[in-house]
mmCIF file of C-alpha atoms in Angstrom:
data_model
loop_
_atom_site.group_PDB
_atom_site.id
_atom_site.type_symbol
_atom_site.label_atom_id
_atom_site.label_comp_id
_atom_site.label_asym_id
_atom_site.label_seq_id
_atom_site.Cartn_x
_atom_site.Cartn_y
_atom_site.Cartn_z
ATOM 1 C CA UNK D 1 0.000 0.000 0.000
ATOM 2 C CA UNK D 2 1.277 3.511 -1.085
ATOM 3 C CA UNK D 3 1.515 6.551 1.196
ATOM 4 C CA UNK D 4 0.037 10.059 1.122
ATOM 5 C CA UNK D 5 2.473 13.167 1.858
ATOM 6 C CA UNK D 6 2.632 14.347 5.043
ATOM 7 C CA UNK D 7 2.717 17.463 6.590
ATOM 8 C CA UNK D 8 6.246 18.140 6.457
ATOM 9 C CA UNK D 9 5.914 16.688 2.997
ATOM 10 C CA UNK D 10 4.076 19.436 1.626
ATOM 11 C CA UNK D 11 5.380 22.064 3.274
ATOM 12 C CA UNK D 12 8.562 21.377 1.657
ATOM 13 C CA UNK D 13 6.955 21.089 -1.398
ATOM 14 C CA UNK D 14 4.342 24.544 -0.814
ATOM 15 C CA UNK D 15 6.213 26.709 -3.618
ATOM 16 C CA UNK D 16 5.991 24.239 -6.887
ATOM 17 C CA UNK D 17 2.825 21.338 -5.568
ATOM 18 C CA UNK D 18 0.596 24.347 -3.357
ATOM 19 C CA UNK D 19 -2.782 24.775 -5.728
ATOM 20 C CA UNK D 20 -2.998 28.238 -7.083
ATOM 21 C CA UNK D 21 -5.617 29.829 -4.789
ATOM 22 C CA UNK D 22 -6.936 32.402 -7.678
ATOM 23 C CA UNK D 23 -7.425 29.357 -9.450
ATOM 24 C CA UNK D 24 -9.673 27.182 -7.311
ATOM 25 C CA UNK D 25 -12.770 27.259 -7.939
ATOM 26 C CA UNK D 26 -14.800 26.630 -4.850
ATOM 27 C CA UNK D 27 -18.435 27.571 -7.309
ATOM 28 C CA UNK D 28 -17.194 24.092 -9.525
ATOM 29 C CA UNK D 29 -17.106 22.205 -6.601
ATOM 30 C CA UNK D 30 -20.311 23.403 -5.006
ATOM 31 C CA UNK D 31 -22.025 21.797 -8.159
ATOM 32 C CA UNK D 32 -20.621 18.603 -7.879
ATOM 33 C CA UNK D 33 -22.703 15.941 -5.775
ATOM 34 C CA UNK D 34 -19.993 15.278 -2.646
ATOM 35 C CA UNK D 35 -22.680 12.539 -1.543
ATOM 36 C CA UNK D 36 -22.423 10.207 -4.097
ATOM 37 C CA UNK D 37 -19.612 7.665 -3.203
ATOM 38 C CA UNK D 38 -18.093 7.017 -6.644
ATOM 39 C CA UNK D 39 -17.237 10.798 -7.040
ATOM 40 C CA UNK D 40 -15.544 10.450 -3.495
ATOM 41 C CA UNK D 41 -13.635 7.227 -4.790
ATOM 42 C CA UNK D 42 -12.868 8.961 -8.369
ATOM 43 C CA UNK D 43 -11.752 11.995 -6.101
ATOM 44 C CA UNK D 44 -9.277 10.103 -4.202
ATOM 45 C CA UNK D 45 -7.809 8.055 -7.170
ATOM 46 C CA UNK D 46 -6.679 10.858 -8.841
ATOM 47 C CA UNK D 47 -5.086 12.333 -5.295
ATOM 48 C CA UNK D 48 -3.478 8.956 -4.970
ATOM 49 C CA UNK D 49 -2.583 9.279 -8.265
ATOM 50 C CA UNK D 50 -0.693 12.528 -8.158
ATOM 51 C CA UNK D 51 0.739 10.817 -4.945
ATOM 52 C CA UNK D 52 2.231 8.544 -7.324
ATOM 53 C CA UNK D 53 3.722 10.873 -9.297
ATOM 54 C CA UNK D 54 5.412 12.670 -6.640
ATOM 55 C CA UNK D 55 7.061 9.146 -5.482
ATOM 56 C CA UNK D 56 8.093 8.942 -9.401
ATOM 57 C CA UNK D 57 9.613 12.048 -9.565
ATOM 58 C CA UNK D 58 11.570 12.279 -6.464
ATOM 59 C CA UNK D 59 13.573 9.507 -8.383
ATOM 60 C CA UNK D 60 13.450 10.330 -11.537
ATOM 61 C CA UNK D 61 14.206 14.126 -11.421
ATOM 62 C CA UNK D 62 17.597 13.899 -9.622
ATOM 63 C CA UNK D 63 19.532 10.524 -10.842
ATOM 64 C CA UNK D 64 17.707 12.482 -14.496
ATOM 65 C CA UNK D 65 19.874 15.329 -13.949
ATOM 66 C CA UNK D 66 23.222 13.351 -13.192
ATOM 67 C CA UNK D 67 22.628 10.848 -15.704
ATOM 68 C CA UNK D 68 25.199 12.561 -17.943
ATOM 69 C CA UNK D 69 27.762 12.388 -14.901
ATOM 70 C CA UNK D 70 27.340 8.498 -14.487
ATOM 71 C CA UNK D 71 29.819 7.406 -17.006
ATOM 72 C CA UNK D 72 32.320 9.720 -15.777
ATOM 73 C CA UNK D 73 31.972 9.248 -12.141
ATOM 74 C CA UNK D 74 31.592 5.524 -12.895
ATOM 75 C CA UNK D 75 33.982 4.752 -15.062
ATOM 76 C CA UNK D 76 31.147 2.252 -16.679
ATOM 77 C CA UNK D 77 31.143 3.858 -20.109
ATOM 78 C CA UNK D 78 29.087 1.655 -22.664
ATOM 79 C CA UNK D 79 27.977 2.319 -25.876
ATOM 80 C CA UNK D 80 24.626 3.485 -24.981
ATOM 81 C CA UNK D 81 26.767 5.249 -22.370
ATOM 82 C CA UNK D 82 29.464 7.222 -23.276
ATOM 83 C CA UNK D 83 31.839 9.514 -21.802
ATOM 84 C CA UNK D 84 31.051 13.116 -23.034
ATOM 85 C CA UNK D 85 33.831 13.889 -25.779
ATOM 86 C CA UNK D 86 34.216 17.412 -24.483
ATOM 87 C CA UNK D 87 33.351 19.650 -21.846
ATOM 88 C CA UNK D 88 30.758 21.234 -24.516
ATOM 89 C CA UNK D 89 29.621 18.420 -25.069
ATOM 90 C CA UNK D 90 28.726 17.126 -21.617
ATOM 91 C CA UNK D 91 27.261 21.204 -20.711
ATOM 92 C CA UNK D 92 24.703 20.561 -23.521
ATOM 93 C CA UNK D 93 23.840 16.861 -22.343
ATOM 94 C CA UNK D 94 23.220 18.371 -18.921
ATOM 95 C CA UNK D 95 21.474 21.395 -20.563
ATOM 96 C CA UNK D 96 19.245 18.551 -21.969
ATOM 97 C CA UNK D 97 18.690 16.628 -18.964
ATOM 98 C CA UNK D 98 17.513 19.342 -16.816
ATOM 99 C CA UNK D 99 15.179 20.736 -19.913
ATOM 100 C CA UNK D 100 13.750 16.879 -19.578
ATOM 101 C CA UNK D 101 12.981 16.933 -16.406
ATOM 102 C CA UNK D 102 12.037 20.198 -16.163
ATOM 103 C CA UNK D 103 9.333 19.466 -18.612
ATOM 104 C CA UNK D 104 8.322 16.531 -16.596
ATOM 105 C CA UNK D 105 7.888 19.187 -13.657
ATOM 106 C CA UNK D 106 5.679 21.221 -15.332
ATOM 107 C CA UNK D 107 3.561 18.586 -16.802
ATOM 108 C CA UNK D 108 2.872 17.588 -13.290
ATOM 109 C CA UNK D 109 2.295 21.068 -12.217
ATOM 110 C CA UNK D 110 -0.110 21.077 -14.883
ATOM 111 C CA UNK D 111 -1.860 18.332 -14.022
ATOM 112 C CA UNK D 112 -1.918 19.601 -10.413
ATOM 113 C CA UNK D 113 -3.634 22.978 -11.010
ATOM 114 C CA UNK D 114 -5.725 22.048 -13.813
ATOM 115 C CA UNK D 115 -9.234 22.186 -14.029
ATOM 116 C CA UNK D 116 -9.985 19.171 -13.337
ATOM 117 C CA UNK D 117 -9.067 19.135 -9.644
ATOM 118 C CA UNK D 118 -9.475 21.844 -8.348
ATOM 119 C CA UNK D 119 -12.939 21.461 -7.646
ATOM 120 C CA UNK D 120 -10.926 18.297 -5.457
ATOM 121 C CA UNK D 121 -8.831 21.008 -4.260
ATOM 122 C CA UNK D 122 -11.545 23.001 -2.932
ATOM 123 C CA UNK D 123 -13.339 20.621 -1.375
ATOM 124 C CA UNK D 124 -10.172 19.241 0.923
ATOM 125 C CA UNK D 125 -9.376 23.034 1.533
ATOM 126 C CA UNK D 126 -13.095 22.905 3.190
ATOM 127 C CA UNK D 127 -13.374 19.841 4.812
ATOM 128 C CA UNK D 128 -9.512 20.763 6.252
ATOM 129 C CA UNK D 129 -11.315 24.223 7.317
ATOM 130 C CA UNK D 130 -14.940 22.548 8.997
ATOM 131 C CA UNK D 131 -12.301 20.043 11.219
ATOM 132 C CA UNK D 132 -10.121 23.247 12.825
ATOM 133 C CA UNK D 133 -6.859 22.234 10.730
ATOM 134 C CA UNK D 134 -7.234 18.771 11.234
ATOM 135 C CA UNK D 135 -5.394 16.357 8.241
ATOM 136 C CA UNK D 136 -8.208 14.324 7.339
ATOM 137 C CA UNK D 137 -5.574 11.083 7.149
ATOM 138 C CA UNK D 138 -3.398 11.585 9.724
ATOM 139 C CA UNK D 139 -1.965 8.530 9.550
ATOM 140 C CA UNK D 140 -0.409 9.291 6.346
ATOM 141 C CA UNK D 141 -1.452 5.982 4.771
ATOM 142 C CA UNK D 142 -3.670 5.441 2.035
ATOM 143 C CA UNK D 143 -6.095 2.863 3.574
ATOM 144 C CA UNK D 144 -7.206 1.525 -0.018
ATOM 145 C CA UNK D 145 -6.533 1.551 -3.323
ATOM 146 C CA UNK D 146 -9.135 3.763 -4.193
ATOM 147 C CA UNK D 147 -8.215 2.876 -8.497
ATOM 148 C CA UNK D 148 -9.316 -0.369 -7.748
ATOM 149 C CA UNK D 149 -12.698 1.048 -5.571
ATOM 150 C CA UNK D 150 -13.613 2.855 -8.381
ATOM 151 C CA UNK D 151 -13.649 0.452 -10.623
ATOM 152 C CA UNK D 152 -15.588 -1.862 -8.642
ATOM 153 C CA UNK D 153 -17.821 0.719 -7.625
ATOM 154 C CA UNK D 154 -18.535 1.571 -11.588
ATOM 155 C CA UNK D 155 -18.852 -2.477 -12.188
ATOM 156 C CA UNK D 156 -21.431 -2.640 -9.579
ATOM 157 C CA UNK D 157 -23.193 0.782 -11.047
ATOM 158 C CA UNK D 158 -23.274 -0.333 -14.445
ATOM 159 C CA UNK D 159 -24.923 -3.405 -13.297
ATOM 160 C CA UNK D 160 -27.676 -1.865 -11.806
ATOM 161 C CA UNK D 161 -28.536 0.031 -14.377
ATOM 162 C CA UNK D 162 -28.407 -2.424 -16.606
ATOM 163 C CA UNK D 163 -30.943 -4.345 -14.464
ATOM 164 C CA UNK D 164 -33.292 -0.788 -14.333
ATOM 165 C CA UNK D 165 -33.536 -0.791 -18.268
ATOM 166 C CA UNK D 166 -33.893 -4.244 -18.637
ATOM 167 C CA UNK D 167 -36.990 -3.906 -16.395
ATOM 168 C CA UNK D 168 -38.145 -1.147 -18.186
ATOM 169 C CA UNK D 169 -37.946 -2.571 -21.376
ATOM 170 C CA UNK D 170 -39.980 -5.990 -19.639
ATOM 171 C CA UNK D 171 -42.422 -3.561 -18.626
ATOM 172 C CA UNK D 172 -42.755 -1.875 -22.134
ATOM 173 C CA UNK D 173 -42.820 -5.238 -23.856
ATOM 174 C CA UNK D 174 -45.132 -6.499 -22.033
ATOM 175 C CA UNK D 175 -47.346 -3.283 -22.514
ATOM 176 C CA UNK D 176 -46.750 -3.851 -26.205
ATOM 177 C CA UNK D 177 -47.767 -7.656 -26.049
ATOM 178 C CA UNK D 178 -51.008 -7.205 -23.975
ATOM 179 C CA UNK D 179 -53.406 -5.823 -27.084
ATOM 180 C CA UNK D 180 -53.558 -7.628 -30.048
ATOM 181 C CA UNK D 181 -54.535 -4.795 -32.195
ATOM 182 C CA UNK D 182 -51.415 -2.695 -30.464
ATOM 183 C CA UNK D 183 -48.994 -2.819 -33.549
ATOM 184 C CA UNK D 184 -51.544 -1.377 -35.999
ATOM 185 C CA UNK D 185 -52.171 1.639 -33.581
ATOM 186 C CA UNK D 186 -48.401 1.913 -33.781
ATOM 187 C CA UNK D 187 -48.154 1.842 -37.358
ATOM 188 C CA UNK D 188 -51.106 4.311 -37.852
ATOM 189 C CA UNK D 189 -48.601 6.936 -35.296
ATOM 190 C CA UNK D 190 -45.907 6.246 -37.424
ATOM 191 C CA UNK D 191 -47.971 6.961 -40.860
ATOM 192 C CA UNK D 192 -48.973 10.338 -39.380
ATOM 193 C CA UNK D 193 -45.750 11.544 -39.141
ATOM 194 C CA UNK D 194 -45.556 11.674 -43.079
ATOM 195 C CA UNK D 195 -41.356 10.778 -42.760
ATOM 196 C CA UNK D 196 -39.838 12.339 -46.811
ATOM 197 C CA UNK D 197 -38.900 8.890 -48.500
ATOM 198 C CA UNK D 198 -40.920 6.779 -46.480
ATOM 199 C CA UNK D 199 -43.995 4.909 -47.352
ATOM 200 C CA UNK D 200 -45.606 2.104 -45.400
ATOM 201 C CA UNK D 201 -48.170 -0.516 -46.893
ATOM 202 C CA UNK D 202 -49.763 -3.030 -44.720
ATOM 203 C CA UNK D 203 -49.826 -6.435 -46.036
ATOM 204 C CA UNK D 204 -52.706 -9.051 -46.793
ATOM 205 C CA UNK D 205 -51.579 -11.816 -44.082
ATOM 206 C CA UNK D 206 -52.318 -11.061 -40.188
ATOM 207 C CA UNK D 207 -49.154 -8.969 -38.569
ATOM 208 C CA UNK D 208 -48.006 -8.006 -41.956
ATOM 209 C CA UNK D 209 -46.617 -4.821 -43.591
ATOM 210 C CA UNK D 210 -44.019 -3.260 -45.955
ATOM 211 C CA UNK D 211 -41.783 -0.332 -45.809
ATOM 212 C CA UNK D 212 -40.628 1.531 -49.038
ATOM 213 C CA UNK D 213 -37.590 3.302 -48.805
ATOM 214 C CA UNK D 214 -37.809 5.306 -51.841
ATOM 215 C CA UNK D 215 -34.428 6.863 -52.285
ATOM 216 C CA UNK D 216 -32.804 3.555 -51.586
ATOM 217 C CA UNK D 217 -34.905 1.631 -53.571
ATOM 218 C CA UNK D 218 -35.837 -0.660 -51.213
ATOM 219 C CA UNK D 219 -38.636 -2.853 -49.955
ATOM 220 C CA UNK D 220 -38.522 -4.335 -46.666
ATOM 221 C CA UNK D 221 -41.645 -6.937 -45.732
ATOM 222 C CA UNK D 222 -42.102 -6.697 -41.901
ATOM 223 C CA UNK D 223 -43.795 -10.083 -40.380
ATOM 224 C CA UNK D 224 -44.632 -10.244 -36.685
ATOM 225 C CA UNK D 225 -43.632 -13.999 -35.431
ATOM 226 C CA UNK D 226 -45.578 -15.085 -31.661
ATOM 227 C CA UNK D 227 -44.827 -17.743 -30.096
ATOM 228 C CA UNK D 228 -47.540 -19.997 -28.275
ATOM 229 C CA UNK D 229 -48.796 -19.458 -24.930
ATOM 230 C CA UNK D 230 -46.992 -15.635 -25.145
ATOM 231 C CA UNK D 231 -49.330 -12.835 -26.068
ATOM 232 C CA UNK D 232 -48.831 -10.489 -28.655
ATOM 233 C CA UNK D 233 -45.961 -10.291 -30.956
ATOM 234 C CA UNK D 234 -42.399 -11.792 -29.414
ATOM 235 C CA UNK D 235 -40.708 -10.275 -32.639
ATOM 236 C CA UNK D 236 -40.881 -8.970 -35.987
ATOM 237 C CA UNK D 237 -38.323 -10.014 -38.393
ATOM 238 C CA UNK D 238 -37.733 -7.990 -41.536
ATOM 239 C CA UNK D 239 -36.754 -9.587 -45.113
ATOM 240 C CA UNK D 240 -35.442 -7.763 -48.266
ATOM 241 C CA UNK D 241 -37.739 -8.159 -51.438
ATOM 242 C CA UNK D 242 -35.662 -8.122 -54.652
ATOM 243 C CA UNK D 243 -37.274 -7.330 -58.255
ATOM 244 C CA UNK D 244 -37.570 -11.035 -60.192
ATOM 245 C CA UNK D 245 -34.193 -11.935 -61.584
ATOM 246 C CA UNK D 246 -32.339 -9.973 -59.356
ATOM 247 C CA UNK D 247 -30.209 -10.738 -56.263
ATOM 248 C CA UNK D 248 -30.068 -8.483 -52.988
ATOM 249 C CA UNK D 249 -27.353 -5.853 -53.527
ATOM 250 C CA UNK D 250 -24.716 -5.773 -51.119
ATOM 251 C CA UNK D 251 -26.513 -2.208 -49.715
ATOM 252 C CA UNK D 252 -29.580 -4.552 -49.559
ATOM 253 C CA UNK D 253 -27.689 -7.159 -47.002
ATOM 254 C CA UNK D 254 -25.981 -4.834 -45.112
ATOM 255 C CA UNK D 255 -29.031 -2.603 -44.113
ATOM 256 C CA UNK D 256 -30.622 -5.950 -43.056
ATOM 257 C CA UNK D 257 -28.155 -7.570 -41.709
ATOM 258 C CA UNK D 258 -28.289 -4.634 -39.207
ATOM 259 C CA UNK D 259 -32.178 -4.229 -39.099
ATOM 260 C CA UNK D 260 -32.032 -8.392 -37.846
ATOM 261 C CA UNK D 261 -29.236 -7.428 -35.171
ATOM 262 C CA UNK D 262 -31.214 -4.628 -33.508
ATOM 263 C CA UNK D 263 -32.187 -4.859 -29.926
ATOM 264 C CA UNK D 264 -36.275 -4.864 -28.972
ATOM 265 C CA UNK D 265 -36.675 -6.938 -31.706
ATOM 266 C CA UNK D 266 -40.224 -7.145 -30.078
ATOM 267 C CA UNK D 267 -40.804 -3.437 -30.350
ATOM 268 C CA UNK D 268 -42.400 -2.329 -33.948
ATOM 269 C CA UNK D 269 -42.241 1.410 -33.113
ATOM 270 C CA UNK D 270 -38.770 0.875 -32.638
ATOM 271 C CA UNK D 271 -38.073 -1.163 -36.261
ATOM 272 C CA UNK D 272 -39.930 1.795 -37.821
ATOM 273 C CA UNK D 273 -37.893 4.504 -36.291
ATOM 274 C CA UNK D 274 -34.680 2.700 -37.602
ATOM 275 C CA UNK D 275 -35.537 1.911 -40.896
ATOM 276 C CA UNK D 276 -36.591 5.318 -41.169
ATOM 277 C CA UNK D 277 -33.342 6.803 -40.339
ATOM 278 C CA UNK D 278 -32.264 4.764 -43.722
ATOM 279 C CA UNK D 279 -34.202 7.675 -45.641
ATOM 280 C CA UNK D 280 -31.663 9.282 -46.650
ATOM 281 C CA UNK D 281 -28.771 6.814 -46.787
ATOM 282 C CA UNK D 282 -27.450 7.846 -49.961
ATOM 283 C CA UNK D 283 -27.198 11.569 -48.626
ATOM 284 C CA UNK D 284 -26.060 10.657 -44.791
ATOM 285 C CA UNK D 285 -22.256 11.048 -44.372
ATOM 286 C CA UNK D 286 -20.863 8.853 -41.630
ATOM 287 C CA UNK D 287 -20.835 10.116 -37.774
ATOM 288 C CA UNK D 288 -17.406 8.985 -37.282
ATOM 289 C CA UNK D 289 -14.871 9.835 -40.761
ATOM 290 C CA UNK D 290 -17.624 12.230 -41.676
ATOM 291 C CA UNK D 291 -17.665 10.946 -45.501
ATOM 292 C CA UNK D 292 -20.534 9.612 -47.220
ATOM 293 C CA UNK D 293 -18.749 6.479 -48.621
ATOM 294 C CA UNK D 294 -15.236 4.755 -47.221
ATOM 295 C CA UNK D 295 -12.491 3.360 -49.230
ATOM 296 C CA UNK D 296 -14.576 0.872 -49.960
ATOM 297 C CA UNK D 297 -17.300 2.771 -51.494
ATOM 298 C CA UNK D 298 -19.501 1.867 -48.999
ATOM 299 C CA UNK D 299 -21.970 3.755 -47.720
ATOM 300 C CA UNK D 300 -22.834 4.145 -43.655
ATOM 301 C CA UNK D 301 -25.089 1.323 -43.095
ATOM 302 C CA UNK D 302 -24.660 1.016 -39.898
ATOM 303 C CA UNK D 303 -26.942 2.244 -37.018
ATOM 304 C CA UNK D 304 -25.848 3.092 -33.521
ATOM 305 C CA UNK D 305 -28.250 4.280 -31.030
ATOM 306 C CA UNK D 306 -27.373 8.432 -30.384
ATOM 307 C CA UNK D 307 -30.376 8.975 -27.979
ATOM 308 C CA UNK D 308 -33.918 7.824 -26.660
ATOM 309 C CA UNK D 309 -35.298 10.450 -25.642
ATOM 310 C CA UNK D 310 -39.412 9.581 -24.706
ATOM 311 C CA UNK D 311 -41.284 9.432 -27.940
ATOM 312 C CA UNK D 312 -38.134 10.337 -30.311
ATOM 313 C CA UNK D 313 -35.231 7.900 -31.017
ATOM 314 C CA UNK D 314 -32.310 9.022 -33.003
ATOM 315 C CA UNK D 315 -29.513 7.172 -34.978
ATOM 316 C CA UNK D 316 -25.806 7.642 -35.365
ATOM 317 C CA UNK D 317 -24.575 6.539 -39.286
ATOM 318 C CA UNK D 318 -21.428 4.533 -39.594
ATOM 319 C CA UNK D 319 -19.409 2.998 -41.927
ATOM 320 C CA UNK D 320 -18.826 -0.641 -41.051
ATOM 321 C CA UNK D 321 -15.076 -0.108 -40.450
ATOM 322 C CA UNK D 322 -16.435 3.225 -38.656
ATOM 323 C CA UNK D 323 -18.490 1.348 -36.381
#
């Protein structure tokens, strides 16, 4: 287990490590919640962090600044080692190897009074304040290692909310799945929002339908599968209808083979929304290289979630090798 500084520590080290006081900004760190436990633990990683640092340097800046001295004082020249021809020479290796540390300094120092601490910075300077002077560690030890914390903590967070929207979507699905004539009120929503490029046609066979994609050229048939005992539709699986004689263009595959990967395969509004975002595919440059086609000539047929908002979901275009 590392150590933190102590007193004396930073005392000695007040004129370079001391956080610029007209720089703290006690208004940031008002706005961040000090309650929530994984922005404590995220706090103190980065404090043990720059802890870690300090250890580094102590090393590193001084044997840095003889290194150029070693072969001399030594007399353990090597090749990757060699005594300084002359004394110009070795002055501009030392000029070197204090401008390298130097700049190691200041990278710290900039790390130290950046932005992103001293919200950090202001909140030890008030804690420190409410207990009279008080170090709040005075045993100088870190008692965990608060990297490893955080990463559990974020493990553990991640799960739970992956549990939340998994019951959220159980709850929606089963919503969906408890009217039979649900999916054609859903279609009839969709329909009203007259989308350019988009035209929907319900088909002649129960749970049926098919989406035009007029700038593509595309047909998609949409047909809702259940399964027994389950009510309503489980999923609805979307084909590619080709003109007779023809094959399904590699455009074609793609742009299914991504409509048949999507999540909520259960959820029709859902479909709808991402086939419409296909609209305009020959138009929609990629999110990522910001080009329409790749080196490939491919265009972005890949769709990636950006946001789902209530009653609006929007979709990121990308490029396979984008994606």
């Amino acid at each position: 287990m590392s150590t933190v500084p102590t007193a004396s520590t930073h005392a000695a080290g007040s004129a370079v490590l001391k956080p610029d006081a007209t720089q703290s900004s006690h208004g940031d760190s008002a706005q961040i919640n000090w309650d929530s436990e994984i922005q404590l633990v995220s706090s103190l990683a980065k404090l043990q962090e720059l802890e870690r640092q300090i250890h580094v340097l102590r090393q590193s800046v001084p044997n840095g600044l003889l290194e150029p001295l070693v072969p001399i004082s030594s007399s353990k020249a090597t090749p990757l080692k060699a005594v300084a021809e002359s004394p110009l020479l070795l002055r501009s290796e030392l000029d070197q190897a204090a401008r390298n540390r130097l700049s190691s300094l200041e990278s710290f120092q900039s790390t130290w009074r950046g932005p992103e601490l001293q919200p950090i910075w202001a909140h030890v300077e008030a804690r420190i304040k409410e207990s009279n002077g008080q170090l709040l560690q005075p045993t100088g030890m870190w008692e965990r290692d608060y990297d490893v914390l955080l990463d559990e903590l974020l493990k553990a967070e991640k799960a739970k909310e992956d549990e939340r929207r998994r019951e959220e979507e159980d709850a929606e699905r089963a919503k969906a799945q408890s009217s039979e004539g649900e999916w054609e009120s859903v279609v009839e929503k969709f329909i009203q929002r007259n989308i350019p490029g988009i035209r929907i046609v319900k088909g002649q066979q129960p749970l049926s339908l098919a989406v035009a994609l007029a700038k593509a050229g595309m047909i998609l048939p949409i047909k809702g599968v259940k399964e027994a005992e389950v009510p309503g539709v489980s999923e609805w699986q979307v084909s590619a209808k080709a003109p007779p004689g023809r094959s399904p263009t590699k455009l074609e595959t793609s742009i299914l083979d991504c409509l048949n990967s999507r999540p909520r395969k259960w959820d029709l509004a859902f479909l709808l929304d991402m086939i419409s975002s296909y609209a305009d595919i020959k138009s929609t440059p990629c999110v990522k290289c910001k080009q329409l086609t790749n080196n490939a000539a491919q265009l972005p047929t890949i769709r990636r979630i950006q946001s789902a908002e209530p009653h609006t979901i929007t979709f990121d275009a990308l490029h396979p090798d984008c994606a």
